[in-house]
mmCIF file of N, CA and C in Angstrom:
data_model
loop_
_atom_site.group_PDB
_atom_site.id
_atom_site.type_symbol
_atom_site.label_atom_id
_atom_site.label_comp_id
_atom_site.label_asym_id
_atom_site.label_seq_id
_atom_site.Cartn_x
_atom_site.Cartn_y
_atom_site.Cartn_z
ATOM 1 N N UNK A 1 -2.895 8.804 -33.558
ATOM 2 C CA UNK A 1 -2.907 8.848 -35.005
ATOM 3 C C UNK A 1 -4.324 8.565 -35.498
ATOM 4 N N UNK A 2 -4.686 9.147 -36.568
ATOM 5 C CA UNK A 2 -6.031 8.604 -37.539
ATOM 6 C C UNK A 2 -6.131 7.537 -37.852
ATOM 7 N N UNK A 3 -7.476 7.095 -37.962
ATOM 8 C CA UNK A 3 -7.678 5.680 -38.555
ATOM 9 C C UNK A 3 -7.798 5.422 -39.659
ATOM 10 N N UNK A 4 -7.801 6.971 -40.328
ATOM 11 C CA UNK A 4 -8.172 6.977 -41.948
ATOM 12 C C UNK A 4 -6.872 6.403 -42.449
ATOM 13 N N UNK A 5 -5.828 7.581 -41.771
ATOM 14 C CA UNK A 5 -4.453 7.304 -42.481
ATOM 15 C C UNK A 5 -3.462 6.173 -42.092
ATOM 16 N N UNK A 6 -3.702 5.389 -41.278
ATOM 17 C CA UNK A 6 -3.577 3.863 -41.317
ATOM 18 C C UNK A 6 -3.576 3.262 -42.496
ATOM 19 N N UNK A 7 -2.678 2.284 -43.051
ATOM 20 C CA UNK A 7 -2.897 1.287 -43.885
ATOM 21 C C UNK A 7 -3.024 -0.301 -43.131
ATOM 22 N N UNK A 8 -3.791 -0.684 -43.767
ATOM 23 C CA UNK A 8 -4.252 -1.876 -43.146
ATOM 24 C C UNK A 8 -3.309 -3.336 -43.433
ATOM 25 N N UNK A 9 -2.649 -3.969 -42.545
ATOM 26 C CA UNK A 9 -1.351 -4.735 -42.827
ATOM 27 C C UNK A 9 -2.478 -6.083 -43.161
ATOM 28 N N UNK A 10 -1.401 -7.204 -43.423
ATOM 29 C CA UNK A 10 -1.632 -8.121 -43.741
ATOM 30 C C UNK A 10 -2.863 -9.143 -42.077
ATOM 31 N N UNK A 11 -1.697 -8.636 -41.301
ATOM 32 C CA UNK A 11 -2.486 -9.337 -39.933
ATOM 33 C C UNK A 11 -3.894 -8.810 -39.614
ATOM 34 N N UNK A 12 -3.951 -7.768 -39.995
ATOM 35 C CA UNK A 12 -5.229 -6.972 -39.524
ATOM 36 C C UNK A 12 -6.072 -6.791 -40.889
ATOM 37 N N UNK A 13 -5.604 -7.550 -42.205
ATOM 38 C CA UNK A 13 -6.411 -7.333 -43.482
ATOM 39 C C UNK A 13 -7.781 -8.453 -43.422
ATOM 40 N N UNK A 14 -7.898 -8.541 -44.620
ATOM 41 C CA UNK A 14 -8.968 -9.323 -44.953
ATOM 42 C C UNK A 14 -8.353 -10.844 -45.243
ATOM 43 N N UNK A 15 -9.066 -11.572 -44.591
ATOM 44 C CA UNK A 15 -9.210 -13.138 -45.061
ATOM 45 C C UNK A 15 -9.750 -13.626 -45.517
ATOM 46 N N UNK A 16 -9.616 -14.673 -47.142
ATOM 47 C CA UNK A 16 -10.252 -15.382 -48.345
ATOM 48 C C UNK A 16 -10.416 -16.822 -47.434
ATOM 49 N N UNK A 17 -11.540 -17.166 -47.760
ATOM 50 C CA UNK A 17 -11.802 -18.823 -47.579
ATOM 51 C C UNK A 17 -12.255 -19.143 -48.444
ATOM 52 N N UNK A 18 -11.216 -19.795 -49.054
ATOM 53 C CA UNK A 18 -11.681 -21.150 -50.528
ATOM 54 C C UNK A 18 -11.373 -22.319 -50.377
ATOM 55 N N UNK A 19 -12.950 -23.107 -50.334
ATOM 56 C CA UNK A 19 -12.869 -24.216 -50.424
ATOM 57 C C UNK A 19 -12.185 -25.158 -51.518
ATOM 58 N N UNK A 20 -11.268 -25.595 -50.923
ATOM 59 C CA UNK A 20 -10.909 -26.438 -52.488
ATOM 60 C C UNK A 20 -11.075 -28.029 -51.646
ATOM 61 N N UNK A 21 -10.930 -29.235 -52.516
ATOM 62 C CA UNK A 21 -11.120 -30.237 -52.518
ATOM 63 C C UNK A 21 -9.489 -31.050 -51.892
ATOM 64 N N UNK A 22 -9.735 -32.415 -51.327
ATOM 65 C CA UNK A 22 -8.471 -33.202 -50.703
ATOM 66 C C UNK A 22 -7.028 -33.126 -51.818
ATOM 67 N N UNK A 23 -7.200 -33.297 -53.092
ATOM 68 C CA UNK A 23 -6.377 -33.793 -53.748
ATOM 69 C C UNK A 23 -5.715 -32.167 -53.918
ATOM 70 N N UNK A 24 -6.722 -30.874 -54.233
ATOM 71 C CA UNK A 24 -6.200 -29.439 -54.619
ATOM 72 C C UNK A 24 -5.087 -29.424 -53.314
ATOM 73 N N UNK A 25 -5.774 -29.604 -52.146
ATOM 74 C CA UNK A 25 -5.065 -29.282 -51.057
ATOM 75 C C UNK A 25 -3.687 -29.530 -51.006
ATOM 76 N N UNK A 26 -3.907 -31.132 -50.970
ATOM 77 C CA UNK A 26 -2.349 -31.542 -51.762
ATOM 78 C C UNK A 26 -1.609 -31.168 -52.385
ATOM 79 N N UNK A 27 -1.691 -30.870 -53.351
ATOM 80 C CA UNK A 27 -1.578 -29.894 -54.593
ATOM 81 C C UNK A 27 -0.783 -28.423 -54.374
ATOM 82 N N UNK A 28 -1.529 -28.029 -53.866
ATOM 83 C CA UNK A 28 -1.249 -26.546 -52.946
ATOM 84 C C UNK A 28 -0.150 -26.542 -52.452
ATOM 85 N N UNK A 29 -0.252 -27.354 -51.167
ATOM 86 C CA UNK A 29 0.639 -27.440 -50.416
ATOM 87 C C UNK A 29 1.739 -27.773 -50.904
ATOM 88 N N UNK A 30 2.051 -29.220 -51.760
ATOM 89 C CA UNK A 30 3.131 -29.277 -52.614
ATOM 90 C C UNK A 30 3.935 -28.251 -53.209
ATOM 91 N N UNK A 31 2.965 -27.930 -53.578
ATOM 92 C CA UNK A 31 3.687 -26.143 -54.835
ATOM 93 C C UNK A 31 4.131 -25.201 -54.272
ATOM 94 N N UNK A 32 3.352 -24.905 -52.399
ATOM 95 C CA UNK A 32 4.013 -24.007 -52.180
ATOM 96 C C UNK A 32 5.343 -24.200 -51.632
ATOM 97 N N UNK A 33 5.464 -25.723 -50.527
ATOM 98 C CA UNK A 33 6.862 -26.048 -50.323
ATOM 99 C C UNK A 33 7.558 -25.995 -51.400
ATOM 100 N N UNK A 34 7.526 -26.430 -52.787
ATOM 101 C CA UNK A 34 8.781 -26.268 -53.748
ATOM 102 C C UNK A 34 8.707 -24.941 -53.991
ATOM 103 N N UNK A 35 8.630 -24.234 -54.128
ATOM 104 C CA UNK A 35 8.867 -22.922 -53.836
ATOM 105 C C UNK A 35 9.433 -22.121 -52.988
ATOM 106 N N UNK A 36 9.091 -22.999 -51.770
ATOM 107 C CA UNK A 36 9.648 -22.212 -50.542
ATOM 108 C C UNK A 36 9.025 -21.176 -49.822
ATOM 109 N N UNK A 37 7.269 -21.220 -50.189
ATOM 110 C CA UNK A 37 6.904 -20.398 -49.235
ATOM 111 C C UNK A 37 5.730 -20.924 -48.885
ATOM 112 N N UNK A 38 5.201 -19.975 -47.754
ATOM 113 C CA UNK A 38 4.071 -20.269 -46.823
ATOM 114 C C UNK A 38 2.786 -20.598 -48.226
ATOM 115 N N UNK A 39 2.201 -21.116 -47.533
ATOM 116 C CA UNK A 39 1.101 -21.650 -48.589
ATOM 117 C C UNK A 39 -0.115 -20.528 -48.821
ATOM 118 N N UNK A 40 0.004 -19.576 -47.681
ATOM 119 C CA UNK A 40 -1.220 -18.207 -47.713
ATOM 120 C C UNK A 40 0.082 -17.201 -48.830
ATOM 121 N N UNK A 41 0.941 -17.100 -49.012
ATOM 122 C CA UNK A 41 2.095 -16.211 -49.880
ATOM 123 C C UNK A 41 2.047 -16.620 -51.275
ATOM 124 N N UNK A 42 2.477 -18.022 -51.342
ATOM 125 C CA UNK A 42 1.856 -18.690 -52.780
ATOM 126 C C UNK A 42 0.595 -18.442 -53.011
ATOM 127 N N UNK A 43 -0.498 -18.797 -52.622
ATOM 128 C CA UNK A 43 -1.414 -18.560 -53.254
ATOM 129 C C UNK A 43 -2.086 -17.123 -53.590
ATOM 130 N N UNK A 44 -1.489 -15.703 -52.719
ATOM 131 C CA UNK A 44 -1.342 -14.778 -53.186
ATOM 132 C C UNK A 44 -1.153 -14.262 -54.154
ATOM 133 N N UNK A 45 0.415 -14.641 -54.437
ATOM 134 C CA UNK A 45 1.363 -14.767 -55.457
ATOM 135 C C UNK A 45 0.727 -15.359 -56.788
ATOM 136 N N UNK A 46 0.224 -16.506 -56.590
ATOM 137 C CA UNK A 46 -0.288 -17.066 -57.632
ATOM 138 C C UNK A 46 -1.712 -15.981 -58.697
ATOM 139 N N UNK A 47 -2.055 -15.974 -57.125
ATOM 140 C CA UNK A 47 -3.905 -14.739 -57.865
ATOM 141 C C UNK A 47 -3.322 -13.792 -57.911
ATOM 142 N N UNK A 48 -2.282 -13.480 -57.530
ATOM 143 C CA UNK A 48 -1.870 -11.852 -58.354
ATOM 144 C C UNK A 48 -0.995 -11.889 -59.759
ATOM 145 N N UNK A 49 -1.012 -12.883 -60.279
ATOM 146 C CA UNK A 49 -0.296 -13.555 -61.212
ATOM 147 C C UNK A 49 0.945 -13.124 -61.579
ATOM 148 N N UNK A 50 1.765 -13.212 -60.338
ATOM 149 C CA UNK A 50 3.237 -13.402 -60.214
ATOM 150 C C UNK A 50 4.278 -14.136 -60.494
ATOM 151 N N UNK A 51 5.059 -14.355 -61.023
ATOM 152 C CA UNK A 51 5.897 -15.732 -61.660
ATOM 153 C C UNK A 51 6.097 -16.207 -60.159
ATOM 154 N N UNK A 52 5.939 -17.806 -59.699
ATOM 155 C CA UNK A 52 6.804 -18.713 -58.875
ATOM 156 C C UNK A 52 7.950 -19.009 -59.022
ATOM 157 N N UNK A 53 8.750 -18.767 -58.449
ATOM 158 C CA UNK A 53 10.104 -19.448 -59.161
ATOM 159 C C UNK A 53 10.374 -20.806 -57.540
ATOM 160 N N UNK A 54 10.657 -21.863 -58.176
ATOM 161 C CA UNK A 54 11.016 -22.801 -57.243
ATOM 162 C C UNK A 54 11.950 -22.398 -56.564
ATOM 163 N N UNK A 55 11.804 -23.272 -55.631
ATOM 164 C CA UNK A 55 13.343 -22.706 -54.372
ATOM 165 C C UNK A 55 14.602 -23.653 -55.014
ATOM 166 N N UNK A 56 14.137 -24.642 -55.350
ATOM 167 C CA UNK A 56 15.336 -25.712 -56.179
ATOM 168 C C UNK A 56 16.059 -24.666 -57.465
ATOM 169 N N UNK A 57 15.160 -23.852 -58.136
ATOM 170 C CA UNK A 57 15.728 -23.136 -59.208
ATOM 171 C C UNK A 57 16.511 -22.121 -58.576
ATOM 172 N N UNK A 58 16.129 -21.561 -57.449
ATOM 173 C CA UNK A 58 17.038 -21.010 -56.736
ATOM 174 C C UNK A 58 18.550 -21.316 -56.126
ATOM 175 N N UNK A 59 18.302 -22.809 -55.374
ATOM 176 C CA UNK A 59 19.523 -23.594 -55.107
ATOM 177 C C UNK A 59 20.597 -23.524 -56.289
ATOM 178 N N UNK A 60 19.969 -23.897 -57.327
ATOM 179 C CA UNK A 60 20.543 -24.210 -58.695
ATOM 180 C C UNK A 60 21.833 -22.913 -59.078
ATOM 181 N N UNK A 61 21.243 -22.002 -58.741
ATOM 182 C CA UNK A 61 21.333 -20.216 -59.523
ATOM 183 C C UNK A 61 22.755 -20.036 -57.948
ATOM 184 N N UNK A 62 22.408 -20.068 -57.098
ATOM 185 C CA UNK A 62 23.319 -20.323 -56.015
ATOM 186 C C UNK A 62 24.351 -20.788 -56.192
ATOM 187 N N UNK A 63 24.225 -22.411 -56.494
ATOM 188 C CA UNK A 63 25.199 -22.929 -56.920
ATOM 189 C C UNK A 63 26.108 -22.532 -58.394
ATOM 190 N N UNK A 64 25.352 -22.107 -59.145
ATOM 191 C CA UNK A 64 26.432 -21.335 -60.361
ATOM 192 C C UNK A 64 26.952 -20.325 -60.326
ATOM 193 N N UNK A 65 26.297 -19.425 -59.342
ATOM 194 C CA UNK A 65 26.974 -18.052 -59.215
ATOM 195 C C UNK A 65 28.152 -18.635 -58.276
ATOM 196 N N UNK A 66 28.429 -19.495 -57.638
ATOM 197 C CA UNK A 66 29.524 -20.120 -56.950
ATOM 198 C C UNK A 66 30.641 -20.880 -57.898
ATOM 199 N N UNK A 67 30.071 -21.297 -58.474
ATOM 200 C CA UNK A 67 31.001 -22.286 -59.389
ATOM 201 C C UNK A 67 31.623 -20.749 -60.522
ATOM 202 N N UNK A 68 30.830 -20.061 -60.978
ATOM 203 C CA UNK A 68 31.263 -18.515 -61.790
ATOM 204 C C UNK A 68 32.109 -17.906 -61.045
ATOM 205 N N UNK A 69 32.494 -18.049 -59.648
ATOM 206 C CA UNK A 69 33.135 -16.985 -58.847
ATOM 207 C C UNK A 69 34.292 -18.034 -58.902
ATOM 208 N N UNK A 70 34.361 -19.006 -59.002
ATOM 209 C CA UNK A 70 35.547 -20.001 -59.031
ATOM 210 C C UNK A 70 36.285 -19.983 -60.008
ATOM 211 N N UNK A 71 35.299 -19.728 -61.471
ATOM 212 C CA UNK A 71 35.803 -19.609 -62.834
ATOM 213 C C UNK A 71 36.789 -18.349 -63.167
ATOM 214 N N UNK A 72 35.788 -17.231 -62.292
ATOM 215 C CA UNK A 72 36.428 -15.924 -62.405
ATOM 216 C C UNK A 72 38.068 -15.965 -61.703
ATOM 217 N N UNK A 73 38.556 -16.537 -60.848
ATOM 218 C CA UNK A 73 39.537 -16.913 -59.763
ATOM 219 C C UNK A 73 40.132 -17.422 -60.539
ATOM 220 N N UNK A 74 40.006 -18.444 -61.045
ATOM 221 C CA UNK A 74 40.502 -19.298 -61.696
ATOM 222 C C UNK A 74 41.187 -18.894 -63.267
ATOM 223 N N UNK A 75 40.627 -17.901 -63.920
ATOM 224 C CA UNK A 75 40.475 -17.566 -64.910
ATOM 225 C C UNK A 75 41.563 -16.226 -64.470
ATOM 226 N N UNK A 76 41.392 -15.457 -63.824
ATOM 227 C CA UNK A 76 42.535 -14.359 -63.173
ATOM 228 C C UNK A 76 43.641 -14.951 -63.099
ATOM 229 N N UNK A 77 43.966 -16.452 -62.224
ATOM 230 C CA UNK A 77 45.708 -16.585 -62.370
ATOM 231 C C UNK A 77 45.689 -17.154 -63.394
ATOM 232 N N UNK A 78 45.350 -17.637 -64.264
ATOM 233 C CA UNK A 78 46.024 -18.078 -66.015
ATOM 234 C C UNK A 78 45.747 -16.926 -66.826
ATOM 235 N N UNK A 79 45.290 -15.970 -66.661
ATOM 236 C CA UNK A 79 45.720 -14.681 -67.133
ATOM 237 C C UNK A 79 46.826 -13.736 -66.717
ATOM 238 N N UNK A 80 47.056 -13.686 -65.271
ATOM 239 C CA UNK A 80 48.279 -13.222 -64.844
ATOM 240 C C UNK A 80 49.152 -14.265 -65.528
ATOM 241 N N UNK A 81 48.821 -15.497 -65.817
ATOM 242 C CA UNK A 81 50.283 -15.955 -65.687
ATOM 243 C C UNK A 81 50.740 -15.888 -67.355
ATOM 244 N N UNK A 82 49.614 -15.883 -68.167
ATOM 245 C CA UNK A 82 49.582 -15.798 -69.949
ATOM 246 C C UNK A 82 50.236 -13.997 -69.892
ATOM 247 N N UNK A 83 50.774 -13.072 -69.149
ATOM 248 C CA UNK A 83 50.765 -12.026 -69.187
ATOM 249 C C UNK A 83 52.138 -11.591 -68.705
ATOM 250 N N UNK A 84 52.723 -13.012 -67.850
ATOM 251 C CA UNK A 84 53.956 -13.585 -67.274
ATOM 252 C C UNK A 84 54.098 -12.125 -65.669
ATOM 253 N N UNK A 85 52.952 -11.778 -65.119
ATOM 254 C CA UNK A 85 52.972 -11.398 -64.080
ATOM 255 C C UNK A 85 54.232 -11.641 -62.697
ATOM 256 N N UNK A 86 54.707 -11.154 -62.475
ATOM 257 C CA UNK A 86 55.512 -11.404 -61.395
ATOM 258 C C UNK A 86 55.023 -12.359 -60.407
ATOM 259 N N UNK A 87 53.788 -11.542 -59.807
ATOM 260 C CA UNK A 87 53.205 -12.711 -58.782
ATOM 261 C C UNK A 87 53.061 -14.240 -58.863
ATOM 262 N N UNK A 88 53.221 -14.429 -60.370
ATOM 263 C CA UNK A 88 52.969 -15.518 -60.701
ATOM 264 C C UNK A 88 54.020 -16.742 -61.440
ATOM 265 N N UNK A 89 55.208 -15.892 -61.274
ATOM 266 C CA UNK A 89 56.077 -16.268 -61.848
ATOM 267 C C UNK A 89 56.247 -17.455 -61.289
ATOM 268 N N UNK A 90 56.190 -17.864 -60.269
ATOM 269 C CA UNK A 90 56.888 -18.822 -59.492
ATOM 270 C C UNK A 90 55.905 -20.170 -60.321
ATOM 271 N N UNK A 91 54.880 -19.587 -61.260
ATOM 272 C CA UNK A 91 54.101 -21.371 -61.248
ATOM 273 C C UNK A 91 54.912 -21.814 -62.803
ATOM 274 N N UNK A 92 55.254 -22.782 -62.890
ATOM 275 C CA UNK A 92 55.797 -23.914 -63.905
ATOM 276 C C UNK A 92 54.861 -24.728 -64.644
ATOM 277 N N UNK A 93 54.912 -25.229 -65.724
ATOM 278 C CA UNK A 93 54.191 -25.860 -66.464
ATOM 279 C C UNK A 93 53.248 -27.022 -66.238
ATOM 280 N N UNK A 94 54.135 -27.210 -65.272
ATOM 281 C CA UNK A 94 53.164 -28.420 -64.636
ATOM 282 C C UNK A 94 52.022 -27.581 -64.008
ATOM 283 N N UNK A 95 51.854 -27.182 -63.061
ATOM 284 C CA UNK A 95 51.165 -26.099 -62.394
ATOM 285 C C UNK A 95 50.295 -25.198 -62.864
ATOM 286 N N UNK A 96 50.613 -24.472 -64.437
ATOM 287 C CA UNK A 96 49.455 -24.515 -65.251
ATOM 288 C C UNK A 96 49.046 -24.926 -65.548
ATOM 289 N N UNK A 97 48.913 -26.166 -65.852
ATOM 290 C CA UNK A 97 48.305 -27.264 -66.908
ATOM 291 C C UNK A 97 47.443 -27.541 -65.611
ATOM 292 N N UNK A 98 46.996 -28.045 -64.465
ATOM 293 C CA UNK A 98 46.753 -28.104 -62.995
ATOM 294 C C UNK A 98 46.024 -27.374 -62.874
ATOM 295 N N UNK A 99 46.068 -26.000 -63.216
ATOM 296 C CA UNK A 99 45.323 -24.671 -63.874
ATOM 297 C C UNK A 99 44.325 -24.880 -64.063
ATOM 298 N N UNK A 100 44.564 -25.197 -65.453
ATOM 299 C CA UNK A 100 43.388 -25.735 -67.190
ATOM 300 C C UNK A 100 43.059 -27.079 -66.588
ATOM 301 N N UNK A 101 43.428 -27.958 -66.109
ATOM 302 C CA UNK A 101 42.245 -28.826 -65.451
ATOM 303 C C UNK A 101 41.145 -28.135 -64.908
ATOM 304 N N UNK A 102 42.143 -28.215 -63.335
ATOM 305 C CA UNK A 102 40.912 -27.556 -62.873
ATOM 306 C C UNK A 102 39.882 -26.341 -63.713
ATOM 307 N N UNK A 103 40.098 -25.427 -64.868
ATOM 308 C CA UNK A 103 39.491 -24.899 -65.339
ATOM 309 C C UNK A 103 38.177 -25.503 -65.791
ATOM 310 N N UNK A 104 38.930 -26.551 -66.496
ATOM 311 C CA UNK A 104 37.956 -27.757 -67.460
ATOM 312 C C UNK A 104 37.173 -28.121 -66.056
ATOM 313 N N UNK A 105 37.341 -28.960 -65.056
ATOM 314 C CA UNK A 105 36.529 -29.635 -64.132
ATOM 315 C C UNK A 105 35.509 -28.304 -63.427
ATOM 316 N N UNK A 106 35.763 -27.215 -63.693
ATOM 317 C CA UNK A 106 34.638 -26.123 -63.004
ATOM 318 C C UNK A 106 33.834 -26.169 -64.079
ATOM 319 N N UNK A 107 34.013 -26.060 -65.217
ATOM 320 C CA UNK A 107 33.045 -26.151 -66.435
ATOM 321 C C UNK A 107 32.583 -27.191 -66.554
ATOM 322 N N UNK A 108 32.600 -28.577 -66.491
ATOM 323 C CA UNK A 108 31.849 -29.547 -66.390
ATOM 324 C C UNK A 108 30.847 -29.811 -65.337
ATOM 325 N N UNK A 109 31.312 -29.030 -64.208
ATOM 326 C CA UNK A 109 30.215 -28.845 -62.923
ATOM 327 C C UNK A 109 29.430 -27.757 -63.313
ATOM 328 N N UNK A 110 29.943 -27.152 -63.647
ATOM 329 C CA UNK A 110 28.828 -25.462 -64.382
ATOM 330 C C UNK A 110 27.870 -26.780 -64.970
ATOM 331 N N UNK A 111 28.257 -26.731 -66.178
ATOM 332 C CA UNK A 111 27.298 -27.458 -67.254
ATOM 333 C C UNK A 111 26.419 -28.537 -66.333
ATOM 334 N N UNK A 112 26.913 -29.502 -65.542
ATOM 335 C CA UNK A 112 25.826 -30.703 -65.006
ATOM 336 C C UNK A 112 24.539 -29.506 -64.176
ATOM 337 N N UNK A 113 24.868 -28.216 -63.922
ATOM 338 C CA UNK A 113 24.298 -27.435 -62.693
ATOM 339 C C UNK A 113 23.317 -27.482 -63.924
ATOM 340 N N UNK A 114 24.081 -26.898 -65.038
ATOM 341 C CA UNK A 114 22.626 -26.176 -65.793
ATOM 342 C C UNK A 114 22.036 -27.553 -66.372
ATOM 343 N N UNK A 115 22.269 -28.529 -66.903
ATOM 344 C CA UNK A 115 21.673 -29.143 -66.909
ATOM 345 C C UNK A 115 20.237 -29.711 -66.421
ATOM 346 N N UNK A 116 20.340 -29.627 -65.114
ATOM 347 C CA UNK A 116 19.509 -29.932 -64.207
ATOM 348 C C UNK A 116 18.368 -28.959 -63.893
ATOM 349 N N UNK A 117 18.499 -27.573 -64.607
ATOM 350 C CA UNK A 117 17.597 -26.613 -64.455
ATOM 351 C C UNK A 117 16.638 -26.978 -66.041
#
């Protein structure tokens, strides 16, 4: 193959050396672990002026799309059952209400999630 039509990867590209100082270093490094990436990716990322998004904001987003998939579940049998579905016939009042708790207690965990973002 040509050498023209090669693109030149990351391993075989060019390497920046910037001096920064003890405390930047720190610094750096910090920001890129909460993030979750290599510290040569962040600082890429950063000079190409890319949004960071933390890896914790990530955890966060994880965890609600989990707790939403619970809501959605959750939210399907008290609709079958407000609709008096067959499948569902068998649950009794007590058992809905058991329901709407648990409904209420997924929404109070939703909310502490977002909170915390």
């Amino acid at each position: 193959m040509d050498n023209q039509n090669k693109k030149p990867t990351r391993k075989h590209g060019r390497h920046l050396r910037v001096p920064v100082l003890p405390d930047e270093e720190i610094s750096i490094k910090s920001n890129a672990a909460q993030a979750g990436l290599s510290i040569a990716e962040y600082l890429r990322r950063v000079g190409q002026g890319h949004p960071i998004q933390s890896a914790i904001d990530k955890e966060y987003i994880l965890q609600l799309s989990k707790i939403n998939a619970d809501m959605g579940r959750l939210g399907g049998l008290f609709k079958l059952w407000l609709t008096q579905d067959r499948r569902v016939a068998h649950f009794d009042h007590r058992m809905v209400k058991a329901l709407l708790g648990r409904i209420q207690t997924t929404q109070e965990a939703m909310f502490e999630v977002v909170k915390k973002l």
